[in-house]
Amino acid sequence: MQTTRGTSLSDSTNPEGGAEESTGSPRPRRVGVLIAVALAALAVDILSKTIVVATLQNEDPIRLLGGLVTLRETRNSGAAFSIGTGYTIVFTVIACGVVAAILRTARNLRSLPWAVCLGLLLGGAIGNLIDRLFRAPAPLKGHVVDWIELPHYPVFNLADSAIVCGGVLAVVLAARGLQIDGTRLGKADDEPPDKDSAPAEAASADPAPPD
C-alpha cells in the first residue's frame, strides 16, 4: 500500500527511518571503555597509596634520580596539589558532583577518546574521594595521601595525575571539535545552503526575459 507514488506507508509514518538507514547504524557506546579506564586508574591509585602509607609514613623521604623525584608521604586536606586546604568538606561535595556528572554524561558516550578522558577523570576523582570519605581525621573530612614530589612543584598522587591528564585531553578534544557522541563540529563554510534561499538565488541568476 502506498500513500503517494513511490512512497510506502511505512516511509510516511516513519520519515526518520530513511535517514537512519542512509547514515548507517549509530556508533557503539563506549561506556565499557570508560569503566575500564576508571577502574585501572583507581586501582593503581589505591595500590600506590597503600604501599606509601605502609612504607613511608613517619619515614625519611626517598630521593630518586639525583633529587629529581622525591617520594614523601604527606596528607592533604585541600584539592589537588594542596590547593584550598581547610575546605575539605567543600571539595568532597564537589568530587561527588563530578562523579555524578560523568556517570550522567556516559549515557551519550560514543567517542573512544572521550571515554578515555572521562575514565581518567572518574578514576582520579573517586580515588581522592575515597580518602576524603574514609581516612582520618573524620568521614567527609579525610586527608588525601600525596607522595610524589618534583622540584618547585606541590606534592601529588596518581589520582591527581589522572585528573590532570584527563583535563588536558578534554581541552584537546574540545579544541578539535570532537563531541561526546562521536560527532565533530563542522565549520560554517561546510554547511549546505538553505533550501528556501536556493530557489531565490536561482531565480536571480536567470537572465531577464526579452521585452
PDB file of C-alpha atoms in Angstrom:
ATOM      1  CA  MET A   1       0.000   0.000   0.000  1.00  0.00           C
ATOM      2  CA  GLN A   2       1.309   3.421  -0.911  1.00  0.00           C
ATOM      3  CA  THR A   3       0.188   6.909   0.065  1.00  0.00           C
ATOM      4  CA  THR A   4       1.889   8.626  -2.869  1.00  0.00           C
ATOM      5  CA  ARG A   5       3.600   7.323  -5.939  1.00  0.00           C
ATOM      6  CA  GLY A   6       6.936   5.768  -4.995  1.00  0.00           C
ATOM      7  CA  THR A   7       6.386   6.290  -1.263  1.00  0.00           C
ATOM      8  CA  SER A   8       5.376   3.436   1.034  1.00  0.00           C
ATOM      9  CA  LEU A   9       3.078   3.787   4.018  1.00  0.00           C
ATOM     10  CA  SER A  10       5.906   2.842   6.386  1.00  0.00           C
ATOM     11  CA  ASP A  11       8.050   5.686   4.997  1.00  0.00           C
ATOM     12  CA  SER A  12       5.310   8.232   5.561  1.00  0.00           C
ATOM     13  CA  THR A  13       4.717   7.145   9.139  1.00  0.00           C
ATOM     14  CA  ASN A  14       8.434   6.949   9.939  1.00  0.00           C
ATOM     15  CA  PRO A  15      10.182   9.700   7.993  1.00  0.00           C
ATOM     16  CA  GLU A  16      13.304   9.338  10.109  1.00  0.00           C
ATOM     17  CA  GLY A  17      13.777   5.709   9.153  1.00  0.00           C
ATOM     18  CA  GLY A  18      15.287   6.523   5.796  1.00  0.00           C
ATOM     19  CA  ALA A  19      17.778   8.916   7.363  1.00  0.00           C
ATOM     20  CA  GLU A  20      18.907   6.291   9.842  1.00  0.00           C
ATOM     21  CA  GLU A  21      19.349   3.724   7.066  1.00  0.00           C
ATOM     22  CA  SER A  22      21.308   6.144   4.889  1.00  0.00           C
ATOM     23  CA  THR A  23      23.649   7.125   7.702  1.00  0.00           C
ATOM     24  CA  GLY A  24      24.139   3.543   8.877  1.00  0.00           C
ATOM     25  CA  SER A  25      23.941   2.143  12.394  1.00  0.00           C
ATOM     26  CA  PRO A  26      24.815   4.515  15.255  1.00  0.00           C
ATOM     27  CA  ARG A  27      28.261   4.431  16.808  1.00  0.00           C
ATOM     28  CA  PRO A  28      28.625   1.897  19.639  1.00  0.00           C
ATOM     29  CA  ARG A  29      28.592   3.192  23.161  1.00  0.00           C
ATOM     30  CA  ARG A  30      31.949   3.455  24.913  1.00  0.00           C
ATOM     31  CA  VAL A  31      30.768   3.080  28.492  1.00  0.00           C
ATOM     32  CA  GLY A  32      32.794  -0.108  28.881  1.00  0.00           C
ATOM     33  CA  VAL A  33      35.990   1.707  27.929  1.00  0.00           C
ATOM     34  CA  LEU A  34      35.208   4.485  30.404  1.00  0.00           C
ATOM     35  CA  ILE A  35      34.644   1.992  33.222  1.00  0.00           C
ATOM     36  CA  ALA A  36      37.809   0.032  32.360  1.00  0.00           C
ATOM     37  CA  VAL A  37      39.994   3.159  32.336  1.00  0.00           C
ATOM     38  CA  ALA A  38      38.405   4.429  35.557  1.00  0.00           C
ATOM     39  CA  LEU A  39      38.929   1.106  37.345  1.00  0.00           C
ATOM     40  CA  ALA A  40      42.544   0.928  36.164  1.00  0.00           C
ATOM     41  CA  ALA A  41      43.289   4.473  37.371  1.00  0.00           C
ATOM     42  CA  LEU A  42      41.510   3.816  40.664  1.00  0.00           C
ATOM     43  CA  ALA A  43      43.290   0.501  41.273  1.00  0.00           C
ATOM     44  CA  VAL A  44      46.733   1.969  40.625  1.00  0.00           C
ATOM     45  CA  ASP A  45      45.986   4.935  42.905  1.00  0.00           C
ATOM     46  CA  ILE A  46      44.697   2.785  45.781  1.00  0.00           C
ATOM     47  CA  LEU A  47      47.596   0.330  45.499  1.00  0.00           C
ATOM     48  CA  SER A  48      50.202   3.088  45.434  1.00  0.00           C
ATOM     49  CA  LYS A  49      48.688   4.852  48.454  1.00  0.00           C
ATOM     50  CA  THR A  50      48.542   1.594  50.396  1.00  0.00           C
ATOM     51  CA  ILE A  51      52.225   0.934  49.749  1.00  0.00           C
ATOM     52  CA  VAL A  52      53.198   4.523  50.555  1.00  0.00           C
ATOM     53  CA  VAL A  53      51.350   4.569  53.870  1.00  0.00           C
ATOM     54  CA  ALA A  54      52.853   1.203  54.833  1.00  0.00           C
ATOM     55  CA  THR A  55      56.444   2.079  53.929  1.00  0.00           C
ATOM     56  CA  LEU A  56      56.882   5.860  54.013  1.00  0.00           C
ATOM     57  CA  GLN A  57      54.673   7.055  56.851  1.00  0.00           C
ATOM     58  CA  ASN A  58      56.851   8.686  59.546  1.00  0.00           C
ATOM     59  CA  GLU A  59      59.935   7.789  57.486  1.00  0.00           C
ATOM     60  CA  ASP A  60      62.546   9.935  55.784  1.00  0.00           C
ATOM     61  CA  PRO A  61      61.806  10.874  52.156  1.00  0.00           C
ATOM     62  CA  ILE A  62      63.368   8.780  49.405  1.00  0.00           C
ATOM     63  CA  ARG A  63      65.198  10.776  46.734  1.00  0.00           C
ATOM     64  CA  LEU A  64      65.438   9.325  43.233  1.00  0.00           C
ATOM     65  CA  LEU A  65      67.234  10.425  40.061  1.00  0.00           C
ATOM     66  CA  GLY A  66      69.519  12.774  41.908  1.00  0.00           C
ATOM     67  CA  GLY A  67      66.656  14.514  43.677  1.00  0.00           C
ATOM     68  CA  LEU A  68      64.543  14.999  40.561  1.00  0.00           C
ATOM     69  CA  VAL A  69      61.805  12.858  42.132  1.00  0.00           C
ATOM     70  CA  THR A  70      61.229  12.570  45.875  1.00  0.00           C
ATOM     71  CA  LEU A  71      58.885  10.059  47.498  1.00  0.00           C
ATOM     72  CA  ARG A  72      57.401  11.723  50.570  1.00  0.00           C
ATOM     73  CA  GLU A  73      54.213  10.715  52.400  1.00  0.00           C
ATOM     74  CA  THR A  74      52.083  13.751  53.203  1.00  0.00           C
ATOM     75  CA  ARG A  75      48.406  14.386  53.955  1.00  0.00           C
ATOM     76  CA  ASN A  76      46.424  16.977  52.015  1.00  0.00           C
ATOM     77  CA  SER A  77      43.168  18.466  53.307  1.00  0.00           C
ATOM     78  CA  GLY A  78      42.615  20.568  50.163  1.00  0.00           C
ATOM     79  CA  ALA A  79      42.120  19.918  46.488  1.00  0.00           C
ATOM     80  CA  ALA A  80      44.674  18.567  44.026  1.00  0.00           C
ATOM     81  CA  PHE A  81      48.219  19.792  44.609  1.00  0.00           C
ATOM     82  CA  SER A  82      47.318  21.071  48.114  1.00  0.00           C
ATOM     83  CA  ILE A  83      45.099  23.858  46.763  1.00  0.00           C
ATOM     84  CA  GLY A  84      42.439  25.202  49.122  1.00  0.00           C
ATOM     85  CA  THR A  85      43.425  23.494  52.349  1.00  0.00           C
ATOM     86  CA  GLY A  86      40.793  23.849  55.038  1.00  0.00           C
ATOM     87  CA  TYR A  87      37.827  23.287  52.702  1.00  0.00           C
ATOM     88  CA  THR A  88      37.786  19.500  52.782  1.00  0.00           C
ATOM     89  CA  ILE A  89      34.003  19.136  53.019  1.00  0.00           C
ATOM     90  CA  VAL A  90      33.501  21.510  50.099  1.00  0.00           C
ATOM     91  CA  PHE A  91      35.884  19.539  47.895  1.00  0.00           C
ATOM     92  CA  THR A  92      34.233  16.291  48.976  1.00  0.00           C
ATOM     93  CA  VAL A  93      30.847  17.563  47.810  1.00  0.00           C
ATOM     94  CA  ILE A  94      32.372  18.839  44.558  1.00  0.00           C
ATOM     95  CA  ALA A  95      34.016  15.463  43.933  1.00  0.00           C
ATOM     96  CA  CYS A  96      30.663  13.717  44.424  1.00  0.00           C
ATOM     97  CA  GLY A  97      29.097  16.113  41.907  1.00  0.00           C
ATOM     98  CA  VAL A  98      31.870  15.456  39.385  1.00  0.00           C
ATOM     99  CA  VAL A  99      31.399  11.703  39.670  1.00  0.00           C
ATOM    100  CA  ALA A 100      27.621  12.048  39.233  1.00  0.00           C
ATOM    101  CA  ALA A 101      28.055  14.343  36.215  1.00  0.00           C
ATOM    102  CA  ILE A 102      30.457  11.950  34.493  1.00  0.00           C
ATOM    103  CA  LEU A 103      28.145   8.990  35.048  1.00  0.00           C
ATOM    104  CA  ARG A 104      25.234  11.002  33.677  1.00  0.00           C
ATOM    105  CA  THR A 105      27.240  12.039  30.610  1.00  0.00           C
ATOM    106  CA  ALA A 106      28.173   8.403  29.953  1.00  0.00           C
ATOM    107  CA  ARG A 107      24.672   7.722  28.613  1.00  0.00           C
ATOM    108  CA  ASN A 108      25.546   9.550  25.391  1.00  0.00           C
ATOM    109  CA  LEU A 109      29.190   8.486  25.241  1.00  0.00           C
ATOM    110  CA  ARG A 110      30.117   7.145  21.792  1.00  0.00           C
ATOM    111  CA  SER A 111      33.621   8.584  21.367  1.00  0.00           C
ATOM    112  CA  LEU A 112      36.647   6.464  22.255  1.00  0.00           C
ATOM    113  CA  PRO A 113      38.940   9.429  23.091  1.00  0.00           C
ATOM    114  CA  TRP A 114      36.256  10.954  25.308  1.00  0.00           C
ATOM    115  CA  ALA A 115      35.777   7.577  27.003  1.00  0.00           C
ATOM    116  CA  VAL A 116      39.478   7.542  27.935  1.00  0.00           C
ATOM    117  CA  CYS A 117      39.288  11.184  29.034  1.00  0.00           C
ATOM    118  CA  LEU A 118      36.238  10.721  31.253  1.00  0.00           C
ATOM    119  CA  GLY A 119      37.630   7.445  32.581  1.00  0.00           C
ATOM    120  CA  LEU A 120      40.769   9.215  33.804  1.00  0.00           C
ATOM    121  CA  LEU A 121      38.699  11.973  35.398  1.00  0.00           C
ATOM    122  CA  LEU A 122      36.337   9.492  37.027  1.00  0.00           C
ATOM    123  CA  GLY A 123      39.074   7.217  38.361  1.00  0.00           C
ATOM    124  CA  GLY A 124      41.068  10.134  39.754  1.00  0.00           C
ATOM    125  CA  ALA A 125      38.041  11.764  41.338  1.00  0.00           C
ATOM    126  CA  ILE A 126      36.945   8.532  43.028  1.00  0.00           C
ATOM    127  CA  GLY A 127      40.492   7.808  44.197  1.00  0.00           C
ATOM    128  CA  ASN A 128      40.752  11.059  46.130  1.00  0.00           C
ATOM    129  CA  LEU A 129      37.103  10.880  47.174  1.00  0.00           C
ATOM    130  CA  ILE A 130      37.730   7.558  48.928  1.00  0.00           C
ATOM    131  CA  ASP A 131      40.446   9.216  51.002  1.00  0.00           C
ATOM    132  CA  ARG A 132      38.131  12.067  51.958  1.00  0.00           C
ATOM    133  CA  LEU A 133      35.381   9.670  52.972  1.00  0.00           C
ATOM    134  CA  PHE A 134      37.345   7.095  54.951  1.00  0.00           C
ATOM    135  CA  ARG A 135      40.713   8.450  56.083  1.00  0.00           C
ATOM    136  CA  ALA A 136      41.495  10.421  59.228  1.00  0.00           C
ATOM    137  CA  PRO A 137      40.600  12.744  60.800  1.00  0.00           C
ATOM    138  CA  ALA A 138      36.885  12.090  60.111  1.00  0.00           C
ATOM    139  CA  PRO A 139      34.415  10.986  57.433  1.00  0.00           C
ATOM    140  CA  LEU A 140      33.938  13.663  54.748  1.00  0.00           C
ATOM    141  CA  LYS A 141      36.976  15.416  56.237  1.00  0.00           C
ATOM    142  CA  GLY A 142      39.628  12.833  55.430  1.00  0.00           C
ATOM    143  CA  HIS A 143      43.028  13.976  54.208  1.00  0.00           C
ATOM    144  CA  VAL A 144      44.246  12.723  50.840  1.00  0.00           C
ATOM    145  CA  VAL A 145      47.535  10.808  50.715  1.00  0.00           C
ATOM    146  CA  ASP A 146      50.071  12.586  48.496  1.00  0.00           C
ATOM    147  CA  TRP A 147      53.520  11.148  47.868  1.00  0.00           C
ATOM    148  CA  ILE A 148      55.160  12.345  44.622  1.00  0.00           C
ATOM    149  CA  GLU A 149      57.279  15.481  44.831  1.00  0.00           C
ATOM    150  CA  LEU A 150      59.055  17.266  41.984  1.00  0.00           C
ATOM    151  CA  PRO A 151      61.339  20.286  42.280  1.00  0.00           C
ATOM    152  CA  HIS A 152      59.337  23.525  42.753  1.00  0.00           C
ATOM    153  CA  TYR A 153      56.070  21.604  42.470  1.00  0.00           C
ATOM    154  CA  PRO A 154      53.414  20.635  45.053  1.00  0.00           C
ATOM    155  CA  VAL A 155      53.292  17.048  46.291  1.00  0.00           C
ATOM    156  CA  PHE A 156      50.672  14.994  44.437  1.00  0.00           C
ATOM    157  CA  ASN A 157      49.488  11.436  43.836  1.00  0.00           C
ATOM    158  CA  LEU A 158      48.466   9.277  40.884  1.00  0.00           C
ATOM    159  CA  ALA A 159      44.810  10.297  41.199  1.00  0.00           C
ATOM    160  CA  ASP A 160      45.871  13.928  40.722  1.00  0.00           C
ATOM    161  CA  SER A 161      47.894  12.862  37.685  1.00  0.00           C
ATOM    162  CA  ALA A 162      44.877  11.080  36.183  1.00  0.00           C
ATOM    163  CA  ILE A 163      42.703  14.161  36.719  1.00  0.00           C
ATOM    164  CA  VAL A 164      45.274  16.456  35.098  1.00  0.00           C
ATOM    165  CA  CYS A 165      45.775  14.115  32.121  1.00  0.00           C
ATOM    166  CA  GLY A 166      42.012  13.806  31.668  1.00  0.00           C
ATOM    167  CA  GLY A 167      41.584  17.573  31.851  1.00  0.00           C
ATOM    168  CA  VAL A 168      44.304  18.217  29.273  1.00  0.00           C
ATOM    169  CA  LEU A 169      42.811  15.594  26.966  1.00  0.00           C
ATOM    170  CA  ALA A 170      39.363  17.185  27.355  1.00  0.00           C
ATOM    171  CA  VAL A 171      40.744  20.567  26.269  1.00  0.00           C
ATOM    172  CA  VAL A 172      42.422  18.999  23.225  1.00  0.00           C
ATOM    173  CA  LEU A 173      39.282  17.124  22.177  1.00  0.00           C
ATOM    174  CA  ALA A 174      37.092  20.199  22.636  1.00  0.00           C
ATOM    175  CA  ALA A 175      39.542  22.303  20.612  1.00  0.00           C
ATOM    176  CA  ARG A 176      39.370  19.777  17.783  1.00  0.00           C
ATOM    177  CA  GLY A 177      35.571  19.881  17.827  1.00  0.00           C
ATOM    178  CA  LEU A 178      35.073  16.253  18.824  1.00  0.00           C
ATOM    179  CA  GLN A 179      31.831  15.698  20.713  1.00  0.00           C
ATOM    180  CA  ILE A 180      30.871  13.172  23.388  1.00  0.00           C
ATOM    181  CA  ASP A 181      28.627  11.308  20.939  1.00  0.00           C
ATOM    182  CA  GLY A 182      31.470  10.909  18.423  1.00  0.00           C
ATOM    183  CA  THR A 183      30.356  13.655  16.045  1.00  0.00           C
ATOM    184  CA  ARG A 184      32.563  16.576  15.102  1.00  0.00           C
ATOM    185  CA  LEU A 185      31.601  20.228  14.928  1.00  0.00           C
ATOM    186  CA  GLY A 186      31.600  21.358  11.285  1.00  0.00           C
ATOM    187  CA  LYS A 187      32.736  24.714  10.006  1.00  0.00           C
ATOM    188  CA  ALA A 188      30.208  27.280   8.913  1.00  0.00           C
ATOM    189  CA  ASP A 189      31.603  27.172   5.354  1.00  0.00           C
ATOM    190  CA  ASP A 190      30.856  23.458   5.152  1.00  0.00           C
ATOM    191  CA  GLU A 191      27.150  23.871   5.903  1.00  0.00           C
ATOM    192  CA  PRO A 192      24.806  23.209   2.951  1.00  0.00           C
ATOM    193  CA  PRO A 193      22.931  26.211   1.544  1.00  0.00           C
ATOM    194  CA  ASP A 194      19.473  26.973   2.870  1.00  0.00           C
ATOM    195  CA  LYS A 195      16.810  25.187   0.834  1.00  0.00           C
ATOM    196  CA  ASP A 196      14.486  28.207   0.994  1.00  0.00           C
ATOM    197  CA  SER A 197      17.132  30.574  -0.349  1.00  0.00           C
ATOM    198  CA  ALA A 198      18.211  28.255  -3.180  1.00  0.00           C
ATOM    199  CA  PRO A 199      15.191  28.935  -5.487  1.00  0.00           C
ATOM    200  CA  ALA A 200      15.514  32.674  -4.908  1.00  0.00           C
ATOM    201  CA  GLU A 201      19.184  32.615  -5.793  1.00  0.00           C
ATOM    202  CA  ALA A 202      18.479  30.532  -8.877  1.00  0.00           C
ATOM    203  CA  ALA A 203      15.764  32.952 -10.000  1.00  0.00           C
ATOM    204  CA  SER A 204      18.028  35.950  -9.581  1.00  0.00           C
ATOM    205  CA  ALA A 205      20.682  34.203 -11.644  1.00  0.00           C
ATOM    206  CA  ASP A 206      18.324  33.650 -14.636  1.00  0.00           C
ATOM    207  CA  PRO A 207      18.593  36.239 -17.423  1.00  0.00           C
ATOM    208  CA  ALA A 208      15.748  38.715 -17.684  1.00  0.00           C
ATOM    209  CA  PRO A 209      13.183  37.867 -20.402  1.00  0.00           C
ATOM    210  CA  PRO A 210      13.344  39.957 -23.576  1.00  0.00           C
ATOM    211  CA  ASP A 211      10.927  42.878 -23.911  1.00  0.00           C
TER     212      ASP A 211
END
